[in-house]
């Protein structure tokens, strides 16, 4: 099946620990994105990447880091510097053509205790 | 990117058409209108998008007014599974990645 896979679906971590969320796509899309969603809120962009080995900060990048070593993969690390890491994290991908639509994974719900 | 305004919530009877409005009065000529929906605790699902012509696919129809200042997403025969939050987004094509900016959307409740 073609699509975007995020793993795990649920993740628990202790406060102060870094944690990496996985995102893999087999859609041959150049662009990938990470969003964060808090209860009752819309999505906010954390980081995005237009091409391998390149990425840019979104609106709320502080406390997060990413890498894009392969076209298919765009892992997100939530570091201990992120003050409120508990949230629903969503990965998406798209082509970079005119009017391209982004397609989302099913999300990872991170709970930090 | 232009800002959008949507009603907070709407109800629709099952089997009837659901018409979800969106206002984007400051839209620019190169901005597309996108619709996504999100069912609780799942990732947003792409529905449809358009620039200035009306669009239809297997999920829905998108009607964009001639002045492009507003649009309506139409689900022709709503079912209980269409209960979700629907997001209307406008975005310019800048030759870069699709930085979609999500608002709080419209919560559509489909009832028996």
PDB file of C-alpha atoms in Angstrom:
ATOM      1  CA  UNK A   1       0.000   0.000   0.000  1.00  0.00           C
ATOM      2  CA  UNK A   2       1.208   3.527  -0.727  1.00  0.00           C
ATOM      3  CA  UNK A   3       1.070   6.001   2.061  1.00  0.00           C
ATOM      4  CA  UNK A   4       2.600   7.604   5.099  1.00  0.00           C
ATOM      5  CA  UNK A   5       3.432   5.531   8.135  1.00  0.00           C
ATOM      6  CA  UNK A   6       3.969   6.979  11.565  1.00  0.00           C
ATOM      7  CA  UNK A   7       5.137   4.888  14.438  1.00  0.00           C
ATOM      8  CA  UNK A   8       4.387   4.247  17.170  1.00  0.00           C
ATOM      9  CA  UNK A   9       0.743   5.298  17.491  1.00  0.00           C
ATOM     10  CA  UNK A  10       1.145   5.950  21.235  1.00  0.00           C
ATOM     11  CA  UNK A  11       4.370   6.859  23.003  1.00  0.00           C
ATOM     12  CA  UNK A  12       5.117   7.508  26.644  1.00  0.00           C
ATOM     13  CA  UNK A  13       8.300   9.099  27.932  1.00  0.00           C
ATOM     14  CA  UNK A  14       9.617  10.471  31.160  1.00  0.00           C
ATOM     15  CA  UNK A  15      10.224  14.174  31.447  1.00  0.00           C
ATOM     16  CA  UNK A  16      13.755  15.166  30.450  1.00  0.00           C
ATOM     17  CA  UNK A  17      14.222  12.383  27.903  1.00  0.00           C
ATOM     18  CA  UNK A  18      14.608  12.957  24.202  1.00  0.00           C
ATOM     19  CA  UNK A  19      12.281  10.930  21.997  1.00  0.00           C
ATOM     20  CA  UNK A  20      12.261  10.334  18.238  1.00  0.00           C
ATOM     21  CA  UNK A  21       9.082   9.915  16.221  1.00  0.00           C
ATOM     22  CA  UNK A  22       9.255   8.004  12.974  1.00  0.00           C
ATOM     23  CA  UNK A  23       7.697   9.030   9.656  1.00  0.00           C
ATOM     24  CA  UNK A  24       8.127   7.035   6.451  1.00  0.00           C
ATOM     25  CA  UNK A  25       6.462   7.553   3.054  1.00  0.00           C
ATOM     26  CA  UNK A  26       6.501   5.503  -0.133  1.00  0.00           C
ATOM     27  CA  UNK A  27       4.691   8.065  -2.279  1.00  0.00           C
ATOM     28  CA  UNK A  28       7.925   9.361  -3.842  1.00  0.00           C
ATOM     29  CA  UNK A  29       7.109  12.820  -2.483  1.00  0.00           C
ATOM     30  CA  UNK A  30       9.904  15.380  -2.235  1.00  0.00           C
ATOM     31  CA  UNK A  31       8.364  17.428   0.577  1.00  0.00           C
ATOM     32  CA  UNK A  32       7.665  16.257   4.107  1.00  0.00           C
ATOM     33  CA  UNK A  33       6.252  18.056   7.153  1.00  0.00           C
ATOM     34  CA  UNK A  34       5.757  17.734  10.869  1.00  0.00           C
ATOM     35  CA  UNK A  35       2.763  19.267  12.622  1.00  0.00           C
ATOM     36  CA  UNK A  36       1.706  19.379  16.229  1.00  0.00           C
ATOM     37  CA  UNK A  37      -1.917  19.371  17.405  1.00  0.00           C
ATOM     38  CA  UNK A  38      -3.114  20.186  20.917  1.00  0.00           C
ATOM     39  CA  UNK A  39      -6.634  19.327  22.160  1.00  0.00           C
ATOM     40  CA  UNK A  40      -9.326  21.367  20.434  1.00  0.00           C
ATOM     41  CA  UNK A  41      -6.775  23.202  18.327  1.00  0.00           C
ATOM     42  CA  UNK A  42      -5.744  23.268  14.702  1.00  0.00           C
ATOM     43  CA  UNK A  43      -2.416  21.973  13.428  1.00  0.00           C
ATOM     44  CA  UNK A  44       0.777  23.983  13.830  1.00  0.00           C
ATOM     45  CA  UNK A  45       3.817  23.479  11.620  1.00  0.00           C
ATOM     46  CA  UNK A  46       7.026  22.395  13.377  1.00  0.00           C
ATOM     47  CA  UNK A  47       9.463  21.673  10.541  1.00  0.00           C
ATOM     48  CA  UNK A  48       9.302  20.954   6.852  1.00  0.00           C
ATOM     49  CA  UNK A  49      11.668  19.631   4.209  1.00  0.00           C
ATOM     50  CA  UNK A  50      11.475  20.248   0.481  1.00  0.00           C
ATOM     51  CA  UNK A  51      14.243  17.870  -0.495  1.00  0.00           C
ATOM     52  CA  UNK A  52      16.757  15.423   0.960  1.00  0.00           C
ATOM     53  CA  UNK A  53      19.375  17.008   3.236  1.00  0.00           C
ATOM     54  CA  UNK A  54      17.400  20.235   3.503  1.00  0.00           C
ATOM     55  CA  UNK A  55      14.799  21.374   6.040  1.00  0.00           C
ATOM     56  CA  UNK A  56      13.354  24.615   7.409  1.00  0.00           C
ATOM     57  CA  UNK A  57      11.817  25.671  10.690  1.00  0.00           C
ATOM     58  CA  UNK A  58       8.084  26.084  10.844  1.00  0.00           C
ATOM     59  CA  UNK A  59       6.122  28.204  13.284  1.00  0.00           C
ATOM     60  CA  UNK A  60       6.974  26.302  16.484  1.00  0.00           C
ATOM     61  CA  UNK A  61      10.402  24.680  15.937  1.00  0.00           C
ATOM     62  CA  UNK A  62      11.883  25.411  19.367  1.00  0.00           C
ATOM     63  CA  UNK A  63      12.642  22.218  21.275  1.00  0.00           C
ATOM     64  CA  UNK A  64      12.456  20.009  18.181  1.00  0.00           C
ATOM     65  CA  UNK A  65      14.989  18.715  15.674  1.00  0.00           C
ATOM     66  CA  UNK A  66      14.706  16.812  12.394  1.00  0.00           C
ATOM     67  CA  UNK A  67      16.840  15.126   9.762  1.00  0.00           C
ATOM     68  CA  UNK A  68      16.224  14.235   6.130  1.00  0.00           C
ATOM     69  CA  UNK A  69      18.898  11.775   5.071  1.00  0.00           C
ATOM     70  CA  UNK A  70      16.582   9.777   2.832  1.00  0.00           C
ATOM     71  CA  UNK A  71      13.677  10.852   0.639  1.00  0.00           C
ATOM     72  CA  UNK A  72      11.388   8.359   2.339  1.00  0.00           C
ATOM     73  CA  UNK A  73      12.120   9.292   5.939  1.00  0.00           C
ATOM     74  CA  UNK A  74      11.735  12.431   8.072  1.00  0.00           C
ATOM     75  CA  UNK A  75      12.184  11.613  11.785  1.00  0.00           C
ATOM     76  CA  UNK A  76      11.300  14.185  14.448  1.00  0.00           C
ATOM     77  CA  UNK A  77      13.146  14.368  17.766  1.00  0.00           C
ATOM     78  CA  UNK A  78      11.359  15.970  20.664  1.00  0.00           C
ATOM     79  CA  UNK A  79      14.110  17.190  22.952  1.00  0.00           C
ATOM     80  CA  UNK A  80      14.099  17.922  26.650  1.00  0.00           C
ATOM     81  CA  UNK A  81      14.124  21.622  25.731  1.00  0.00           C
ATOM     82  CA  UNK A  82      10.510  21.404  24.537  1.00  0.00           C
ATOM     83  CA  UNK A  83       8.484  22.772  27.466  1.00  0.00           C
ATOM     84  CA  UNK A  84       5.150  21.128  26.675  1.00  0.00           C
ATOM     85  CA  UNK A  85       5.869  18.026  24.596  1.00  0.00           C
ATOM     86  CA  UNK A  86       2.643  16.157  25.290  1.00  0.00           C
ATOM     87  CA  UNK A  87       0.636  16.432  22.049  1.00  0.00           C
ATOM     88  CA  UNK A  88      -0.579  14.689  18.919  1.00  0.00           C
ATOM     89  CA  UNK A  89       2.132  14.738  16.238  1.00  0.00           C
ATOM     90  CA  UNK A  90       1.296  14.471  12.563  1.00  0.00           C
ATOM     91  CA  UNK A  91       3.573  13.863   9.611  1.00  0.00           C
ATOM     92  CA  UNK A  92       2.632  14.735   6.032  1.00  0.00           C
ATOM     93  CA  UNK A  93       4.146  14.629   2.574  1.00  0.00           C
ATOM     94  CA  UNK A  94       3.474  16.191  -0.795  1.00  0.00           C
ATOM     95  CA  UNK A  95       4.940  16.843  -4.185  1.00  0.00           C
ATOM     96  CA  UNK A  96       6.185  20.376  -4.759  1.00  0.00           C
ATOM     97  CA  UNK A  97       4.175  20.964  -7.919  1.00  0.00           C
ATOM     98  CA  UNK A  98       1.567  23.654  -8.489  1.00  0.00           C
ATOM     99  CA  UNK A  99      -1.418  23.214  -6.200  1.00  0.00           C
ATOM    100  CA  UNK A 100       0.031  20.092  -4.610  1.00  0.00           C
ATOM    101  CA  UNK A 101      -2.029  18.579  -1.805  1.00  0.00           C
ATOM    102  CA  UNK A 102      -0.394  17.206   1.323  1.00  0.00           C
ATOM    103  CA  UNK A 103      -1.283  13.753   2.648  1.00  0.00           C
ATOM    104  CA  UNK A 104      -1.086  12.889   6.326  1.00  0.00           C
ATOM    105  CA  UNK A 105      -0.127   9.913   8.422  1.00  0.00           C
ATOM    106  CA  UNK A 106      -2.285   8.686  11.297  1.00  0.00           C
ATOM    107  CA  UNK A 107      -0.296  10.465  13.942  1.00  0.00           C
ATOM    108  CA  UNK A 108       1.660   9.668  17.096  1.00  0.00           C
ATOM    109  CA  UNK A 109       0.223  10.630  20.451  1.00  0.00           C
ATOM    110  CA  UNK A 110       3.113  11.496  22.758  1.00  0.00           C
ATOM    111  CA  UNK A 111       2.595  11.673  26.485  1.00  0.00           C
ATOM    112  CA  UNK A 112       5.399  12.894  28.713  1.00  0.00           C
ATOM    113  CA  UNK A 113       5.061  12.142  32.394  1.00  0.00           C
TER     114      UNK A 113
ATOM    115  CA  UNK B   1      -1.483  33.049   3.027  1.00  0.00           C
ATOM    116  CA  UNK B   2      -5.056  34.325   3.225  1.00  0.00           C
ATOM    117  CA  UNK B   3      -7.087  33.790   6.382  1.00  0.00           C
ATOM    118  CA  UNK B   4     -10.288  31.733   6.297  1.00  0.00           C
ATOM    119  CA  UNK B   5     -13.472  31.942   8.360  1.00  0.00           C
ATOM    120  CA  UNK B   6     -15.682  28.914   8.993  1.00  0.00           C
ATOM    121  CA  UNK B   7     -18.650  28.303  11.272  1.00  0.00           C
ATOM    122  CA  UNK B   8     -17.646  26.531  14.455  1.00  0.00           C
ATOM    123  CA  UNK B   9     -20.184  23.738  14.087  1.00  0.00           C
ATOM    124  CA  UNK B  10     -22.965  22.426  11.849  1.00  0.00           C
ATOM    125  CA  UNK B  11     -25.490  19.598  11.948  1.00  0.00           C
ATOM    126  CA  UNK B  12     -26.748  17.539   9.014  1.00  0.00           C
ATOM    127  CA  UNK B  13     -29.263  14.707   8.769  1.00  0.00           C
ATOM    128  CA  UNK B  14     -27.967  11.458   7.354  1.00  0.00           C
ATOM    129  CA  UNK B  15     -28.707  11.140   3.638  1.00  0.00           C
ATOM    130  CA  UNK B  16     -28.998  14.864   3.133  1.00  0.00           C
ATOM    131  CA  UNK B  17     -26.421  17.096   1.498  1.00  0.00           C
ATOM    132  CA  UNK B  18     -23.975  18.791   3.847  1.00  0.00           C
ATOM    133  CA  UNK B  19     -22.961  22.265   2.683  1.00  0.00           C
ATOM    134  CA  UNK B  20     -19.961  23.648   4.536  1.00  0.00           C
ATOM    135  CA  UNK B  21     -19.189  27.310   3.869  1.00  0.00           C
ATOM    136  CA  UNK B  22     -15.834  29.050   4.004  1.00  0.00           C
ATOM    137  CA  UNK B  23     -15.061  32.722   3.695  1.00  0.00           C
ATOM    138  CA  UNK B  24     -11.693  33.784   2.292  1.00  0.00           C
ATOM    139  CA  UNK B  25     -12.316  37.375   1.318  1.00  0.00           C
ATOM    140  CA  UNK B  26      -8.603  38.291   1.165  1.00  0.00           C
ATOM    141  CA  UNK B  27      -7.622  35.464  -1.158  1.00  0.00           C
ATOM    142  CA  UNK B  28      -5.027  36.293  -3.795  1.00  0.00           C
ATOM    143  CA  UNK B  29      -5.090  35.277  -7.422  1.00  0.00           C
ATOM    144  CA  UNK B  30      -2.533  32.514  -7.017  1.00  0.00           C
ATOM    145  CA  UNK B  31      -3.996  30.947  -3.882  1.00  0.00           C
ATOM    146  CA  UNK B  32      -5.717  27.581  -3.976  1.00  0.00           C
ATOM    147  CA  UNK B  33      -8.561  26.528  -1.709  1.00  0.00           C
ATOM    148  CA  UNK B  34      -8.031  23.167   0.036  1.00  0.00           C
ATOM    149  CA  UNK B  35     -10.411  21.129   2.151  1.00  0.00           C
ATOM    150  CA  UNK B  36      -9.375  18.511   4.676  1.00  0.00           C
ATOM    151  CA  UNK B  37     -11.288  16.672   7.355  1.00  0.00           C
ATOM    152  CA  UNK B  38     -10.164  15.093  10.583  1.00  0.00           C
ATOM    153  CA  UNK B  39     -11.963  12.355  12.404  1.00  0.00           C
ATOM    154  CA  UNK B  40     -11.166  12.211  16.084  1.00  0.00           C
ATOM    155  CA  UNK B  41      -7.622  11.074  16.858  1.00  0.00           C
ATOM    156  CA  UNK B  42      -6.738  10.450  13.224  1.00  0.00           C
ATOM    157  CA  UNK B  43      -4.620  12.343  10.714  1.00  0.00           C
ATOM    158  CA  UNK B  44      -6.336  14.893   8.462  1.00  0.00           C
ATOM    159  CA  UNK B  45      -7.747  13.435   5.257  1.00  0.00           C
ATOM    160  CA  UNK B  46      -7.431  15.361   2.015  1.00  0.00           C
ATOM    161  CA  UNK B  47     -10.813  15.924   0.365  1.00  0.00           C
ATOM    162  CA  UNK B  48     -10.510  18.294  -2.562  1.00  0.00           C
ATOM    163  CA  UNK B  49      -8.904  21.519  -3.752  1.00  0.00           C
ATOM    164  CA  UNK B  50      -9.395  24.113  -6.470  1.00  0.00           C
ATOM    165  CA  UNK B  51      -8.221  27.438  -7.833  1.00  0.00           C
ATOM    166  CA  UNK B  52     -11.210  29.076  -9.497  1.00  0.00           C
ATOM    167  CA  UNK B  53     -13.279  26.419 -11.229  1.00  0.00           C
ATOM    168  CA  UNK B  54     -15.719  24.184  -9.421  1.00  0.00           C
ATOM    169  CA  UNK B  55     -14.304  20.759  -8.708  1.00  0.00           C
ATOM    170  CA  UNK B  56     -15.840  17.358  -8.046  1.00  0.00           C
ATOM    171  CA  UNK B  57     -14.364  14.051  -7.018  1.00  0.00           C
ATOM    172  CA  UNK B  58     -15.622  10.835  -5.483  1.00  0.00           C
ATOM    173  CA  UNK B  59     -15.832  12.391  -2.032  1.00  0.00           C
ATOM    174  CA  UNK B  60     -17.229  15.873  -2.536  1.00  0.00           C
ATOM    175  CA  UNK B  61     -17.811  18.929  -4.667  1.00  0.00           C
ATOM    176  CA  UNK B  62     -16.147  22.299  -4.238  1.00  0.00           C
ATOM    177  CA  UNK B  63     -18.005  25.388  -5.353  1.00  0.00           C
ATOM    178  CA  UNK B  64     -15.933  28.585  -5.533  1.00  0.00           C
ATOM    179  CA  UNK B  65     -17.710  31.888  -6.093  1.00  0.00           C
ATOM    180  CA  UNK B  66     -16.803  33.906  -9.153  1.00  0.00           C
ATOM    181  CA  UNK B  67     -14.994  36.542  -7.074  1.00  0.00           C
ATOM    182  CA  UNK B  68     -13.239  33.686  -5.179  1.00  0.00           C
ATOM    183  CA  UNK B  69     -13.994  35.299  -1.826  1.00  0.00           C
ATOM    184  CA  UNK B  70     -15.883  32.276  -0.556  1.00  0.00           C
ATOM    185  CA  UNK B  71     -16.391  28.597  -1.242  1.00  0.00           C
ATOM    186  CA  UNK B  72     -18.664  25.739  -0.241  1.00  0.00           C
ATOM    187  CA  UNK B  73     -17.770  22.113   0.270  1.00  0.00           C
ATOM    188  CA  UNK B  74     -20.676  19.833  -0.562  1.00  0.00           C
ATOM    189  CA  UNK B  75     -20.984  16.266   0.687  1.00  0.00           C
ATOM    190  CA  UNK B  76     -23.910  15.102  -1.469  1.00  0.00           C
ATOM    191  CA  UNK B  77     -25.272  12.345   0.779  1.00  0.00           C
ATOM    192  CA  UNK B  78     -23.882  12.656   4.275  1.00  0.00           C
ATOM    193  CA  UNK B  79     -23.439   9.540   6.379  1.00  0.00           C
ATOM    194  CA  UNK B  80     -22.589   9.082  10.038  1.00  0.00           C
ATOM    195  CA  UNK B  81     -18.993   8.402   8.982  1.00  0.00           C
ATOM    196  CA  UNK B  82     -18.759  11.966   7.661  1.00  0.00           C
ATOM    197  CA  UNK B  83     -18.909  13.308  11.219  1.00  0.00           C
ATOM    198  CA  UNK B  84     -15.590  15.134  11.569  1.00  0.00           C
ATOM    199  CA  UNK B  85     -13.881  18.514  11.765  1.00  0.00           C
ATOM    200  CA  UNK B  86     -13.617  20.078   8.314  1.00  0.00           C
ATOM    201  CA  UNK B  87     -10.813  22.506   7.558  1.00  0.00           C
ATOM    202  CA  UNK B  88     -10.824  25.072   4.763  1.00  0.00           C
ATOM    203  CA  UNK B  89      -7.353  26.327   3.900  1.00  0.00           C
ATOM    204  CA  UNK B  90      -6.014  28.719   1.288  1.00  0.00           C
ATOM    205  CA  UNK B  91      -2.419  28.536   0.180  1.00  0.00           C
ATOM    206  CA  UNK B  92      -0.330  30.178  -2.480  1.00  0.00           C
ATOM    207  CA  UNK B  93       1.893  28.165  -4.698  1.00  0.00           C
ATOM    208  CA  UNK B  94       5.324  29.628  -4.117  1.00  0.00           C
ATOM    209  CA  UNK B  95       7.383  26.864  -5.662  1.00  0.00           C
ATOM    210  CA  UNK B  96       8.129  25.542  -2.226  1.00  0.00           C
ATOM    211  CA  UNK B  97       6.622  23.023   0.110  1.00  0.00           C
ATOM    212  CA  UNK B  98       2.912  23.135   0.963  1.00  0.00           C
ATOM    213  CA  UNK B  99       2.879  25.054   4.235  1.00  0.00           C
ATOM    214  CA  UNK B 100      -0.772  24.527   4.998  1.00  0.00           C
ATOM    215  CA  UNK B 101      -2.031  26.713   7.834  1.00  0.00           C
ATOM    216  CA  UNK B 102      -4.903  25.079   9.713  1.00  0.00           C
ATOM    217  CA  UNK B 103      -7.519  27.020  11.668  1.00  0.00           C
ATOM    218  CA  UNK B 104     -10.005  25.413  14.053  1.00  0.00           C
ATOM    219  CA  UNK B 105     -12.389  24.268  11.289  1.00  0.00           C
ATOM    220  CA  UNK B 106     -16.094  23.344  11.326  1.00  0.00           C
ATOM    221  CA  UNK B 107     -17.269  20.447  13.426  1.00  0.00           C
ATOM    222  CA  UNK B 108     -19.891  18.621  11.329  1.00  0.00           C
ATOM    223  CA  UNK B 109     -22.244  16.331  13.217  1.00  0.00           C
ATOM    224  CA  UNK B 110     -24.278  13.962  11.045  1.00  0.00           C
ATOM    225  CA  UNK B 111     -27.337  12.604  12.809  1.00  0.00           C
ATOM    226  CA  UNK B 112     -29.914   9.909  12.147  1.00  0.00           C
TER     227      UNK B 112
END
